XYZ file of C-alpha atoms in Angstrom:
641
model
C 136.462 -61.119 -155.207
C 133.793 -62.935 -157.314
C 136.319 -63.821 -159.618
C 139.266 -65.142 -157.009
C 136.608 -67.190 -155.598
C 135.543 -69.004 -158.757
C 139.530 -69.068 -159.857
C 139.935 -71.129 -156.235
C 137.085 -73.121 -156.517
C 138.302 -74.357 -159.911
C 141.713 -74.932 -158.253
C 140.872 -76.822 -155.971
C 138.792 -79.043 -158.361
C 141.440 -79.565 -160.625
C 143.365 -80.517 -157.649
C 141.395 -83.264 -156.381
C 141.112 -84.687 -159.947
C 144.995 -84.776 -160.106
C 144.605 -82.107 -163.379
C 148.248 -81.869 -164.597
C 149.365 -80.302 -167.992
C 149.717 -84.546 -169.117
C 148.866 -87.443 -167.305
C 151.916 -89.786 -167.569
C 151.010 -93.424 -166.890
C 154.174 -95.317 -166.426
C 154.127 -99.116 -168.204
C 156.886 -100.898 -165.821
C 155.586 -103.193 -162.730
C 158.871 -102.785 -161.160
C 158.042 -103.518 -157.497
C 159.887 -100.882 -154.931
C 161.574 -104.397 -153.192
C 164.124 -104.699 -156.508
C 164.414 -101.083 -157.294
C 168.022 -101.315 -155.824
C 168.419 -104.535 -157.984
C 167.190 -103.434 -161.095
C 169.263 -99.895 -160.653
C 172.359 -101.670 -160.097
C 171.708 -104.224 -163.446
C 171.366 -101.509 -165.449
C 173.973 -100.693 -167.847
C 174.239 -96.847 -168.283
C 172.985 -93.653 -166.261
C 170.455 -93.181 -168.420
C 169.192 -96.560 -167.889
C 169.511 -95.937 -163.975
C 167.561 -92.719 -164.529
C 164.597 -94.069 -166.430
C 164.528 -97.304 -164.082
C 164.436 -95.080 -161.779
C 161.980 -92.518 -163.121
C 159.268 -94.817 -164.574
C 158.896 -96.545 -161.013
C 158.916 -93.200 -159.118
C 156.525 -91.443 -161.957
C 153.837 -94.537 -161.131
C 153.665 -94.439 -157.274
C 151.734 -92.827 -154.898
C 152.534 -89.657 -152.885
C 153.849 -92.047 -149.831
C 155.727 -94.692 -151.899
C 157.538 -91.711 -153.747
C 158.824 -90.856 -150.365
C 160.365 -94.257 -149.750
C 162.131 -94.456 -153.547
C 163.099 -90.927 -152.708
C 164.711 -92.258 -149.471
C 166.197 -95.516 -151.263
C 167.667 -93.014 -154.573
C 168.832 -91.084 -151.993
C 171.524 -93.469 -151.511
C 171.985 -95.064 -154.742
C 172.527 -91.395 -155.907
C 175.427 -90.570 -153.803
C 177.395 -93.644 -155.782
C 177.285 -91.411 -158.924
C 178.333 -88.268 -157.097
C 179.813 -86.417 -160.432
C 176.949 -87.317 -162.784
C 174.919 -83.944 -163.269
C 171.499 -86.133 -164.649
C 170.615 -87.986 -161.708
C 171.563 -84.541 -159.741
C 168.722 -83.199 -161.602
C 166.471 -85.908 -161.192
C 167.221 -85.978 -157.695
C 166.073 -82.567 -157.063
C 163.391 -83.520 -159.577
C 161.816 -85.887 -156.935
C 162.432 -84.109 -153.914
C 159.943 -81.458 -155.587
C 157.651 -83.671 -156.180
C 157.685 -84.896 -152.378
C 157.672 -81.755 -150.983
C 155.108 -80.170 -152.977
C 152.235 -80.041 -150.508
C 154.362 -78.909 -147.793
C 156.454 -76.370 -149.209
C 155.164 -72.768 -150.235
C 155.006 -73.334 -154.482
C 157.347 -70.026 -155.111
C 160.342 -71.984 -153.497
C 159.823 -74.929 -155.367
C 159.640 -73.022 -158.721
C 163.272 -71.697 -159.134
C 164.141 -75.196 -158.268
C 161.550 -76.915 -161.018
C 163.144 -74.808 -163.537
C 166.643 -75.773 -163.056
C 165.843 -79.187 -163.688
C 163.863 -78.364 -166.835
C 166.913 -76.957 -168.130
C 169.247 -79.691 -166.706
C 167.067 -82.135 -168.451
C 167.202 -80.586 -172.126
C 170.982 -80.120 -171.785
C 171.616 -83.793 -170.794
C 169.154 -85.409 -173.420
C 166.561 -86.798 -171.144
C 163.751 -88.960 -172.181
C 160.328 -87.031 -173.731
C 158.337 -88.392 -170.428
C 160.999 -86.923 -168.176
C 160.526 -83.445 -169.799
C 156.933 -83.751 -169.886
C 156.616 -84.623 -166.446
C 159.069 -81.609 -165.470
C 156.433 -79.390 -167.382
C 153.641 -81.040 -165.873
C 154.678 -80.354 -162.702
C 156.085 -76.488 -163.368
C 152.514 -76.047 -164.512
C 151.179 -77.535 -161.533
C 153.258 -75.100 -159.081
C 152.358 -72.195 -161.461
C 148.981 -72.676 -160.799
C 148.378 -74.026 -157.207
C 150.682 -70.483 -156.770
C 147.321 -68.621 -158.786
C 149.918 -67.764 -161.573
C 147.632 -68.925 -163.574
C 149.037 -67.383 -167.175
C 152.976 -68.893 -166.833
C 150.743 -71.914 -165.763
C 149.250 -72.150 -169.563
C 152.982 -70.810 -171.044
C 154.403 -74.029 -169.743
C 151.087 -76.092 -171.114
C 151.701 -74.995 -174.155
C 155.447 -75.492 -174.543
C 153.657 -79.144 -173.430
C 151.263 -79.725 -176.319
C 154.746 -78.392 -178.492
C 157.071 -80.920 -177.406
C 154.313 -84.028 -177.603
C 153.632 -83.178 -181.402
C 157.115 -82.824 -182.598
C 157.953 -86.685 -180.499
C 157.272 -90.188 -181.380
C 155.836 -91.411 -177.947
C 153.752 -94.555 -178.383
C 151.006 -92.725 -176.664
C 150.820 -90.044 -178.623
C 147.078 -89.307 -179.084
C 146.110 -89.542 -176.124
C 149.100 -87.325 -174.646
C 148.010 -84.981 -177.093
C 144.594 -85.009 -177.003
C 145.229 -84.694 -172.767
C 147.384 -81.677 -173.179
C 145.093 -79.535 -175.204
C 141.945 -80.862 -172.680
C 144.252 -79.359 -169.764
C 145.267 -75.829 -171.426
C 141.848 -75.240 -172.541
C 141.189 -76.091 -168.713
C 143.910 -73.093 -167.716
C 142.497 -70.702 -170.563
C 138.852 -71.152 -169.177
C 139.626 -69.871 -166.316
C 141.305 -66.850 -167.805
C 138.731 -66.041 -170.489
C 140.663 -67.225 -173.419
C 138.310 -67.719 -176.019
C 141.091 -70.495 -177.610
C 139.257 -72.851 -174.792
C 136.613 -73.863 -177.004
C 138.803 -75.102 -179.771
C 141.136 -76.645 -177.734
C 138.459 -78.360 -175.875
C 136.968 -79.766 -178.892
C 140.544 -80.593 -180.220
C 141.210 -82.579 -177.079
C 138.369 -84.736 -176.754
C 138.320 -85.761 -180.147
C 141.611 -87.037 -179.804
C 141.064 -88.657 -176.424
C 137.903 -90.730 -177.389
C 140.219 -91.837 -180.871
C 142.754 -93.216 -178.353
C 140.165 -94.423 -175.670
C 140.644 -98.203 -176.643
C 143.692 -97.893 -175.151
C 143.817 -96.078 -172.251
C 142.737 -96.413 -168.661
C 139.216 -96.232 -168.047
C 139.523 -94.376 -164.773
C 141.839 -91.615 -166.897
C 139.297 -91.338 -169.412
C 136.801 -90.483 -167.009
C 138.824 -87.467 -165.391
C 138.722 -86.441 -169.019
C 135.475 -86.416 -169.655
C 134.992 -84.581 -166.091
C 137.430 -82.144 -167.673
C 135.637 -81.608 -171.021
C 132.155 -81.153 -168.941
C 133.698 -78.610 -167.125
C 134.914 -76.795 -170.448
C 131.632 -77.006 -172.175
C 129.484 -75.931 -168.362
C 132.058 -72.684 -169.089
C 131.001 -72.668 -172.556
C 126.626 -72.451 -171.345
C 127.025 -75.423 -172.984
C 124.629 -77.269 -170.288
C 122.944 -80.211 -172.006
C 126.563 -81.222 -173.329
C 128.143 -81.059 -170.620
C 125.333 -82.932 -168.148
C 126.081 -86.139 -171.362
C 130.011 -86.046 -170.744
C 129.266 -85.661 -166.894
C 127.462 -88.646 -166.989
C 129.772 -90.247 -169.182
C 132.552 -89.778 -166.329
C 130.147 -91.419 -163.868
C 128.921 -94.356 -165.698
C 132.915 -95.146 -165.875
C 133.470 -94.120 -162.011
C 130.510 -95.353 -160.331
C 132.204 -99.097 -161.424
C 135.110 -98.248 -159.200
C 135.531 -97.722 -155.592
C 137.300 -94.766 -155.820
C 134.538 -92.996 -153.587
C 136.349 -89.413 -154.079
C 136.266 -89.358 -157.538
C 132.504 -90.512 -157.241
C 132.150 -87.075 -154.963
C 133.644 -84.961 -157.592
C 132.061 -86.157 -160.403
C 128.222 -85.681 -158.345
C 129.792 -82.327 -157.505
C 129.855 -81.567 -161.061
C 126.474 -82.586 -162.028
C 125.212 -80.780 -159.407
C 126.287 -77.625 -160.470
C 125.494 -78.263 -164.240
C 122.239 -78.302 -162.484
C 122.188 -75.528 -161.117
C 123.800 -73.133 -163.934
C 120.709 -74.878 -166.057
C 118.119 -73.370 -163.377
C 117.171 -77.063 -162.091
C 117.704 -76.447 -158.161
C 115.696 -79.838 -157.172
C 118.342 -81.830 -159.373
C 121.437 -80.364 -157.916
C 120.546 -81.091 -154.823
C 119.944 -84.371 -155.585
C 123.228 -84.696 -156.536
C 124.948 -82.633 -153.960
C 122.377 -84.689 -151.278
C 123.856 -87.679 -152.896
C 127.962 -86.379 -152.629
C 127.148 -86.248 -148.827
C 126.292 -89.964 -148.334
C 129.464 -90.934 -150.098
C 131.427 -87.897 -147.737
C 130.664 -90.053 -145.165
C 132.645 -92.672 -146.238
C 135.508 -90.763 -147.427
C 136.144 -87.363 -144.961
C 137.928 -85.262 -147.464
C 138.076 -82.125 -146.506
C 139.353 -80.186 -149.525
C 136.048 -82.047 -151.215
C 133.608 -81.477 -148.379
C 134.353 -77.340 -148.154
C 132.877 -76.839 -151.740
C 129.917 -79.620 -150.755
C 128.635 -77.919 -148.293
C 129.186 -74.306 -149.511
C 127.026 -75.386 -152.586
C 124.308 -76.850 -150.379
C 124.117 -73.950 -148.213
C 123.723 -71.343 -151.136
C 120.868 -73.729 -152.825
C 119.041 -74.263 -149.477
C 119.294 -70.745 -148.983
C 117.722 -69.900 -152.653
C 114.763 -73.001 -151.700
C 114.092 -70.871 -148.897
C 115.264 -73.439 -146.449
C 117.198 -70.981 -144.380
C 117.784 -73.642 -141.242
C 119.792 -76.117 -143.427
C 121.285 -73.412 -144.818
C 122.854 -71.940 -141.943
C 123.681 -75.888 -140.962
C 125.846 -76.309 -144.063
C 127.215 -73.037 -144.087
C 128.687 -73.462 -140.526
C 130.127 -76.848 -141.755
C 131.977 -74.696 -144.309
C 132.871 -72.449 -141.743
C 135.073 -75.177 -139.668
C 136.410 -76.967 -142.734
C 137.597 -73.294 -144.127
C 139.419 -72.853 -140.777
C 141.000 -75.852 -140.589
C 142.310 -75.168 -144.621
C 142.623 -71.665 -143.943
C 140.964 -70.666 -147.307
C 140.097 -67.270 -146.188
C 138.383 -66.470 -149.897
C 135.996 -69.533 -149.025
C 135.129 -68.026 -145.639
C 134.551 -64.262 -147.015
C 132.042 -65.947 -149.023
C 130.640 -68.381 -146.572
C 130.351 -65.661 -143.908
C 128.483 -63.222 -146.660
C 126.306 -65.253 -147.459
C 125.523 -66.577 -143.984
C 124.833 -62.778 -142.872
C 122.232 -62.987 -145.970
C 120.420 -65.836 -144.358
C 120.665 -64.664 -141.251
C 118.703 -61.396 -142.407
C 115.511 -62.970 -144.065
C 115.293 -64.872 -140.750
C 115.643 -61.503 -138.995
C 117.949 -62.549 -136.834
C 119.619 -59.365 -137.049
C 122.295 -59.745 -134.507
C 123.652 -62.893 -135.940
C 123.500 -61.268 -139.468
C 125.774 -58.771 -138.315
C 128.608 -60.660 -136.683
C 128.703 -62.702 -139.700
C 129.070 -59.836 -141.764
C 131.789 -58.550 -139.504
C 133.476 -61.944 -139.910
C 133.281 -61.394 -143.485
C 135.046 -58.082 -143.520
C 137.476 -59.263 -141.142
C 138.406 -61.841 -143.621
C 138.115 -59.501 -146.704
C 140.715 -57.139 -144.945
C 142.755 -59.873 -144.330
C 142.898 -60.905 -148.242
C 143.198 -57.647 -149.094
C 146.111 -57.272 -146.754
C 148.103 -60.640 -148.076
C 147.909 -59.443 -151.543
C 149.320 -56.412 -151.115
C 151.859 -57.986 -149.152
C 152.563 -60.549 -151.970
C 152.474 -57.252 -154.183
C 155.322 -55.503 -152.129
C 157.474 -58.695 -152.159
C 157.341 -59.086 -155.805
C 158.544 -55.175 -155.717
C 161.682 -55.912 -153.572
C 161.993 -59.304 -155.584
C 162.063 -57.240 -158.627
C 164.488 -54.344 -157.214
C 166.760 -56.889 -155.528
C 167.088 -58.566 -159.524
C 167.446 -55.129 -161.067
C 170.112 -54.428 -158.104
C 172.076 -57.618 -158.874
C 171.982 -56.666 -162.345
C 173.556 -54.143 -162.451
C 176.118 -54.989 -160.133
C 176.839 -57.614 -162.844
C 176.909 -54.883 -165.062
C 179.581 -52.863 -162.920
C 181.944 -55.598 -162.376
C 182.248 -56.760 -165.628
C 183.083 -52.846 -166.918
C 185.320 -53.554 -164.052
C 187.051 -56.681 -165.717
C 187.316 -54.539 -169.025
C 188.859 -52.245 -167.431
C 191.636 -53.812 -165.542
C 192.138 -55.537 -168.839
C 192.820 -52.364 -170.381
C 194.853 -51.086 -167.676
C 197.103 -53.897 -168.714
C 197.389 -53.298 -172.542
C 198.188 -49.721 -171.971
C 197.602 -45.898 -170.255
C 195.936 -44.740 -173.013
C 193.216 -47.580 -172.913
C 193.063 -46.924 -169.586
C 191.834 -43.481 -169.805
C 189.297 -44.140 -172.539
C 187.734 -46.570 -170.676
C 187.915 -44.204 -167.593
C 185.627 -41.534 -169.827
C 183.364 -44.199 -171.013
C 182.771 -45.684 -167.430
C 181.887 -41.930 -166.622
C 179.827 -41.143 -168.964
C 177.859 -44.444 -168.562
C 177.637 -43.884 -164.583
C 175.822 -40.256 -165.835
C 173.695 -42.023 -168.116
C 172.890 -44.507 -165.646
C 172.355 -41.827 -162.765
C 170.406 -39.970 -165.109
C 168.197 -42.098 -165.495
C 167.488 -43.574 -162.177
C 166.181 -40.280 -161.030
C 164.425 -39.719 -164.127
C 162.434 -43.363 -163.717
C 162.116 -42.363 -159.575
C 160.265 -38.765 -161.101
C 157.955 -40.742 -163.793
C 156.810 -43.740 -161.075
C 156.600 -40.794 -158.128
C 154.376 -38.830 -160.664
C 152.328 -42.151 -161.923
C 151.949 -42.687 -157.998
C 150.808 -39.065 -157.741
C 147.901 -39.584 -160.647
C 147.546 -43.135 -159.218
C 146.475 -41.775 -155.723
C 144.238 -38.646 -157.219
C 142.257 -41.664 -158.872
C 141.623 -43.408 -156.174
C 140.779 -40.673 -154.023
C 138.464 -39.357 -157.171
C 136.454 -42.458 -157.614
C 135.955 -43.218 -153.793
C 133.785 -39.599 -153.670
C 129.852 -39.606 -153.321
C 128.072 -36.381 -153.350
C 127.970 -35.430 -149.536
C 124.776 -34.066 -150.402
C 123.556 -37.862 -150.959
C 125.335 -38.839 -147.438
C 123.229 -36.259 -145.951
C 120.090 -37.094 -147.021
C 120.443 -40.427 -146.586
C 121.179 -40.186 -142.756
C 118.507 -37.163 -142.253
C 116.030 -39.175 -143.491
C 117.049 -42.830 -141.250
C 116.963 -40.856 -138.378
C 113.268 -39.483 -139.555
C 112.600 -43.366 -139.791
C 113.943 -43.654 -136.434
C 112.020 -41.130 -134.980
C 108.333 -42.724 -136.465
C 109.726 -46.094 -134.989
C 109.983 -47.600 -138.554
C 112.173 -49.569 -137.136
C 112.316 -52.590 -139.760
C 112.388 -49.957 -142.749
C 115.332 -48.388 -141.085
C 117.248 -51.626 -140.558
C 116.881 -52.891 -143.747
C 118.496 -49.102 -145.280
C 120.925 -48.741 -142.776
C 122.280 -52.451 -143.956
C 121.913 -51.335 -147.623
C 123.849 -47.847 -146.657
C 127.030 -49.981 -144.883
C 127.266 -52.092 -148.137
C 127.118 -49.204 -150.074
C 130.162 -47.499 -147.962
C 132.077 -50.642 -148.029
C 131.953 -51.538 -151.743
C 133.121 -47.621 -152.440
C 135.747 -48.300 -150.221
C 136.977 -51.497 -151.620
C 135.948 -50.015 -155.094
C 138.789 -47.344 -154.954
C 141.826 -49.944 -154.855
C 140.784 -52.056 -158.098
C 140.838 -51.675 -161.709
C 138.186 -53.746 -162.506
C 135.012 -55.148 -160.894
C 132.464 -57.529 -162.322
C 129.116 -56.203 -164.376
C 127.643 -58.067 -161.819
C 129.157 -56.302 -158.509
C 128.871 -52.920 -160.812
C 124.650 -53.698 -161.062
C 124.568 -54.815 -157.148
C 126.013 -51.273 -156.250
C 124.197 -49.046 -158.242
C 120.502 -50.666 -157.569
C 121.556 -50.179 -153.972
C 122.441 -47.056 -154.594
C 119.514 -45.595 -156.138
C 116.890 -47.504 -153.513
C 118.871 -44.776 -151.051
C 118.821 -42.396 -153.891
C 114.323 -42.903 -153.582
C 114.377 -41.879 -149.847
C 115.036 -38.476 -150.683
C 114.149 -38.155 -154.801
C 110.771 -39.311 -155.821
C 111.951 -41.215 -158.828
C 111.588 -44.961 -160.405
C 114.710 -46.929 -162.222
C 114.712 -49.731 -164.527
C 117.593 -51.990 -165.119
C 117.439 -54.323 -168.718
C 120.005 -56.367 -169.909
C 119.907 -57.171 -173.616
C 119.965 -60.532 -173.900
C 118.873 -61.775 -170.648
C 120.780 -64.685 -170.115
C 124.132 -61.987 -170.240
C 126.724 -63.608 -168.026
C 127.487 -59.940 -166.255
C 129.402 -61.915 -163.423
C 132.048 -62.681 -166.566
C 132.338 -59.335 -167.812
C 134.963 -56.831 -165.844
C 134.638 -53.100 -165.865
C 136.240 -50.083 -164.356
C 134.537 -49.711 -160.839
C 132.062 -46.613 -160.185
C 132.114 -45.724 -164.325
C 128.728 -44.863 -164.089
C 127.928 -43.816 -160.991
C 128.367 -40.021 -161.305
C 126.207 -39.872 -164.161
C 123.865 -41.715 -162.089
C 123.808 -39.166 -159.690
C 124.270 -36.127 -162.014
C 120.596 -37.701 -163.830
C 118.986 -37.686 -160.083
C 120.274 -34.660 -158.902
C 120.237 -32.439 -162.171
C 117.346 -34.068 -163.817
C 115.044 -36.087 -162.043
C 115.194 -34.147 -158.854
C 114.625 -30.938 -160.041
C 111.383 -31.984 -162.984
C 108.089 -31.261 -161.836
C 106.755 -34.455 -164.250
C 104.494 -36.816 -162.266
C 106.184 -40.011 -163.578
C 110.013 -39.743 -163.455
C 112.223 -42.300 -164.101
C 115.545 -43.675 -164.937
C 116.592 -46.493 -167.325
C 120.120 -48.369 -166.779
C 120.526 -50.697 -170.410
C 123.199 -53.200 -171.043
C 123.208 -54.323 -174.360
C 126.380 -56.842 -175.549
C 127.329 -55.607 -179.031
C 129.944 -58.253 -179.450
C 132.254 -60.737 -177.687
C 134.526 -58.039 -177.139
C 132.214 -55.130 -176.343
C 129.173 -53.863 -174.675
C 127.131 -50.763 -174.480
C 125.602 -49.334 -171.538
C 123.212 -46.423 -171.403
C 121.888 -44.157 -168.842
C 118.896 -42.479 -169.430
C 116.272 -40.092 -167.401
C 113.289 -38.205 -168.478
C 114.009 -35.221 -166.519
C 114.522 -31.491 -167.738
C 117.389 -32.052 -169.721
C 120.851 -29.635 -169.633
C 119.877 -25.980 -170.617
C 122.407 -24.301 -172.993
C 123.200 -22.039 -170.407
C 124.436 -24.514 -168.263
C 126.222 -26.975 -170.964
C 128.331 -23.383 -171.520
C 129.480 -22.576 -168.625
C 129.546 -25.740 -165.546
C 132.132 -28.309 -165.961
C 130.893 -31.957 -164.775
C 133.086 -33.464 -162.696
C 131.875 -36.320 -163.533
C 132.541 -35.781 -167.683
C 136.470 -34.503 -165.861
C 136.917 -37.366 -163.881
C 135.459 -40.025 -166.363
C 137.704 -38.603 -168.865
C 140.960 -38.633 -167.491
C 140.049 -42.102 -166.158
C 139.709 -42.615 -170.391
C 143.410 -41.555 -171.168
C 144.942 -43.718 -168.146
C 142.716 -46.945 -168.905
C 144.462 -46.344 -172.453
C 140.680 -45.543 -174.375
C 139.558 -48.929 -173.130
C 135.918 -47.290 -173.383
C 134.358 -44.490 -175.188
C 131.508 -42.397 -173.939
C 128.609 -39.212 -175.009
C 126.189 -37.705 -173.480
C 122.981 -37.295 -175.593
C 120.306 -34.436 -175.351
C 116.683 -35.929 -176.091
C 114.478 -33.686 -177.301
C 110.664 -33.698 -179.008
C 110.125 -31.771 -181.925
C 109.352 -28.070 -180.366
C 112.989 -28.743 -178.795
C 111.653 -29.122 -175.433
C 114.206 -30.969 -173.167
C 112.797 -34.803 -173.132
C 115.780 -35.937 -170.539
C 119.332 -36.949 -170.803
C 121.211 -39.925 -171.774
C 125.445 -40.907 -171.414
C 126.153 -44.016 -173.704
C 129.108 -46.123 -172.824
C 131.198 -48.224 -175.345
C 133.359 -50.380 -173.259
C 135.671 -52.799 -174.291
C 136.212 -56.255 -172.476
C-alpha cells in the first residue's frame, strides 16, 4: 500500500505540472476568430491539418473545446479524407480526457497513432499522439506501457530534424527517467543527467516557465536519487524562475517540493516553512488536487513535532478534499495516520473509528483491484475467444474453397480440421488442469503463510485478560491495539507477493513485543548501513516470521540463560541483493531433533523458494563454542530485489 500511495502521490504531481512524455509549444498566433479563415486558405489537407493542429496543440483545455466544436464542422466538408478523421478523434481525446475513464480512451489513442504513421503526418503530430498515449497509460497506473510509449518518444525525436530538437530531446529523456523512477529503473539516473544537460544547452531558447517545470522535474529525479543538496539547488532554481510569474499553482508545487526535500534531509522546521508558506498561496488559488497532498504533508510533520492538535486539523482537511476526489489510497493513509494521533492523545475512541475508517477504505481498494483484476481476465478470454473464432472461420473459408476445387480436397481438409479441433480440445483442458492445479498451490500458499502458531494466539489473549484482571488497563490497550494490527497485516499479508522491508520490520517488532508477554527474551533489529531505504526494497511477506517464532519457541523459550536475546540484521550486499539474518542465543537444535522433526517452517519456506523461481536463498547455521556446546541458532537469507 506504501508503494500505491507514493506511485499516486507522484501522479498526481506530475499531473499538476502538466508532465507529458514532450512538451510541444506550438509557434503560430493564429487567433481562434480566423481559424475558419485560415482553414479554408489553405491549399492541401495537410495544410488544413497542421493549421489546424498547431492552433489546437497551443490552447487551453476550454478553448480546445470551442476549435473542437468549430473543426467539427469544417471536418464534415472533407467527409472521405481518412487524416483529418484521425485528427478528429485525435482532439476529441484530448477534450474528453478528464471526463472519460483512461481505458476507453486508449483503444481510441492508438488508432490514431497508427492512422497518423500511415498517412505521413507531421513529427509534432506523432509526438503529441505519444505524449498523450503516455499520459492515459499512466493517469490509468499502467505505469510500464506508459515508459514503452516514452521511449518510442525519445526514438522518433533523434532520428527527426525538428528545429527544437535539444530541447525535445533533452525533455523526453527528463520525462522517462520521471516514469522509470517511479518503477525502480536504475536507467533514471542516466537519463536524468542526459536530460538536463541537454535542456540547460537549449535554455536560451526556450520558455522560461517550461524550463522551470524541468528543473522541478530533475529535483524530483535527484530527491529519488538521496541526492538532497542537488536537488534543494534545482528546486530553487525552478522557483527563482516561478516566483517572477503569477502562476500561483505552480508557485504551490514548486514549495511543495522543497518542502519535502526538507524533510527526506531530516530538516522538519524547514519543510514546514515551506509547506506553511504553500498554504498562504492555497488561499489564493483553491486547488484541490494541490491542497490534498498540502495538508496530508502538514499533518504527518505536525504529528512527528508533536503538535498533535494541528495535526488532527490538517488531517481532517485531507479527509474532505479526499472525499470530494474520491482518492480512497489518500484517505487509507490519512485515516491511519489520524488513528496514530489520536492514540498518543489517548483519545482512544476516536483512534479507533479512524482506524475503522481506514480498513473500510483498505477493503474497498482491495476490492476494486481485484475487480479490475477479474475484468482484465474476461478482457483477456473474450480476445482469446474472438481469436479463435477468427481462427475457425478462416479454416472455414479454406475449406469451402476446397470444396470447390474438388472431393478429394475436400476430405483432406475435413481430416485436418479434425485433427486440429483434437489438438485444440486437447489442449484447452490440458491449460484448464495446469491453471486449476496453479490455483490449487496458489490457495495452499496463501492459506500457509496466513498461519501463526495458535500457541502464540493463546498466550497472547491469556495473558491480556491477566492484564485485565490487575486493571492494567493502559498496558492492555496499548497490546490489544498492537495484537489487531498484527491480525490485520497477516490477513492482508496472505494475498500479496511482495511487501516493503519496511512493512516486513513494522510486523515483526510488533510481533515479538507480544512474543515478550509470554517469553522472557530481548530483540535487536540493525540495519547495515543505516540510512537503508527499507521502504524501497520489496520482499515476500511473512519470509521470516516462522523462523522468528521457531528461535522463541525452540530456543529462547526453552534456555535457562539469564540474558536471552534475539538479533534481526539487514545488511545490503549490493544494489540487487540483501542479506538478512536471524539469530538467538538459545540452546541450539540437538542432533536428535535435526534427525528426525521436519520444520514447517524450512517446508513451507522452501516450496515458497521453487514458486518465487529461487528469487532468495536461505541456511540455517548451528553456533557453537569450542567444547561444541550449542551457542544458539541462526537462518541467513540471500534475497534478491
Amino acid at each position: 500500500m506504501h508503494q500505491r500511495f507514493c506511485i499516486i502521490f507522484l501522479l498526481l504531481w506530475n499531473l499538476i505540472f502538466n508532465l507529458n512524455t514532450v512538451t510541444l509549444y506550438a509557434q503560430s498566433s493564429v487567433k481562434l476568430d480566423s481559424l475558419k479563415l485560415t482553414f479554408i486558405n489553405a491549399k492541401t489537407i495537410k495544410d488544413k491539418v497542421i493549421t489546424i493542429d498547431e492552433v489546437f496543440a497551443e490552447e487551453t483545455l476550454s478553448n480546445q473545446e470551442t476549435i473542437l466544436r468549430q473543426t467539427d464542422s469544417l471536418f464534415e466538408q472533407y467527409p472521405q479524407d481518412s487524416l483529418l478523421k484521425y485528427v478528429k478523434l485525435y482532439q476529441h481525446v484530448v477534450v474528453e480526457k478528464s471526463k472519460t475513464k483512461h481505458e476507453e480512451l486508449i483503444k481510441n489513442v492508438v488508432k490514431v497513432k497508427d492512422g497518423f504513421e500511415r498517412h505521413g503526418a507531421s513529427i509534432r503530430q506523432r509526438l503529441r499522439i505519444i505524449s498523450l498515449i503516455t499520459e492515459l497509460y499512466g493517469r490509468n497506473n499502467n505505469i510500464k506501457e506508459a515508459l514503452d510509449y516514452s521511449l518510442k518518444a525519445i526514438d522518433l525525436i533523434e532520428q527527426s530534424s525538428i528545429e527544437d530538437k535539444l530541447f525535445q530531446l533533452g525533455s523526453a529523456y527528463i520525462d522517462a527517467a520521471q516514469i522509470m523512477s517511479l518503477i525502480g529503473d536504475k536507467r533514471f539516473k542516466e537519463y536524468g543527467r542526459k536530460g538536463i544537460t541537454l535542456i540547460e544547452k537549449s535554455s536560451q531558447s526556450i520558455n522560461a516557465q517550461v524550463l522551470m517545470i524541468k528543473y522541478a522535474n530533475y529535483a524530483l529525479i535527484l530527491r529519488r536519487q538521496n541526492m538532497y543538496d542537488s536537488a534543494l539547488i534545482y528546486a530553487q532554481k525552478a522557483k527563482l524562475i516561478i516566483d517572477k510569474t503569477p502562476l500561483t499553482l505552480l508557485k504551490i508545487k514548486t514549495n511543495q517540493l522543497i518542502a519535502s526535500i526538507y524533510e527526506k534531509k531530516g530538516d522538519i522546521p524547514n519543510s514546514l516553512y515551506y509547506l506553511e508558506k504553500t498554504v498562504e498561496k492555497l488561499k489564493e488559488n483553491e486547488n484541490e488536487s494541490a491542497s490534498i497532498l498540502v495538508y496530508y504533508n502538514l499533518g504527518k510533520l505536525y504529528n512527528q513535532t508533536g503538535k498533535y492538535d494541528l495535526s488532527i486539523k490538517n488531517l481532517n482537511k485531507t479527509i474532505v478534499i479526499g472525499k470530494n476526489l474520491n482518492q480512497q489510497d489518500v484517505l487509507y493513509n490519512t485515516y491511519s495516520l489520524l488513528a496514530k494521533v489520536y492514540r498518543k492523545q489517548n483519545k482512544n475512541e476516536l483512534a479507533y473509528e479512524s482506524l475503522n475508517q481506514s480498513i473500510v477504505y483498505g477493503d474497498s481498494i482491495r476490492k476494486k483491484r481485484n475487480e479490475k483484476e477479474s475484468r482484465e481476465i474476461i478482457s483477456k478470454y473474450e480476445t482469446e475467444k474472438k481469436e479463435q473464432q477468427i481462427i475457425q472461420l478462416t479454416q472455414e473459408n479454406k475449406i469451402k474453397e476446397l470444396e470447390a476445387r474438388n472431393s478429394y480436397y475436400f476430405t483432406i481438409a475435413s481430416i485436418l480440421i479434425g485433427i486440429g479441433f483434437l489438438i485444440g480440445l486437447w489442449m484447452f483442458f490440458r491449460q484448464r488442469s495446469i491453471i486449476q492445479n496453479f490455483e490449487r498451490i496458489q490457495a495452499q500458499l496463501r492459506w500457509r503463510r496466513a498461519q501463526v502458531n495458535p500457541h502464540f494466539f493463546f498466550n497472547v489473549l491469556s495473558t491480556l485478560q491477566t492484564l485485565l484482571y490487575e486493571k492494567r488497563i493502559q498496558e492492555a490497550q496499548k497490546h490489544v491495539s498492537g495484537f489487531s494490527l498484527l491480525m490485520r497485516q497477516i490477513l492482508e499479508d496472505s494475498d500479496r507477493e511482495l511487501v516493503s522491508l519496511e512493512e516486513e520490520i513494522k510486523f515483526l517488532n510488533t510481533y515479538l513485543n507480544l512474543e515478550k508477554l509470554s517469553v522472557d527474551f530481548d530483540f535487536e533489529i540493525v540495519l547495515q548501513p543505516n540510512d537503508l531505504e527499507i521502504e524501497d526494497i520489496f520482499i515476500p511477506p511473512m519470509l521470516l516470521q516462522p523462523f522468528v517464532e521457531n528461535a522463541i519457541e525452540h530456543g529462547l523459550s526453552k534456555s535457562d540463560k539469564e540474558y536471552k536475546k534475539l538479533y534481526l540484521n539487514v545488511i545490503e550486499l549490493n544494489d540487487d541483493k540483501i542479506q538478512i539474518s536471524v539469530k538467538d542465543n538459545g540452546v541450539g537444535r540437538s542432533e536428535k531433533r535435526k534427525k528426525k522433526h521436519i520444520s514447517m517452517a524450512i517446508a513451507i519456506t522452501q516450496e515458497r523458494k521453487k514458486l518465487m523461481k529461487n528469487t532468495f536463498d536461505f541456511e540455517i547455521i548451528d553456533h557453537k563454542d569450542k567444547n561444541q556446546n550449542s551457542t544458539g541458532t541462526e537462518v541467513i537469507f540471500i534475497i534478491k530485489v
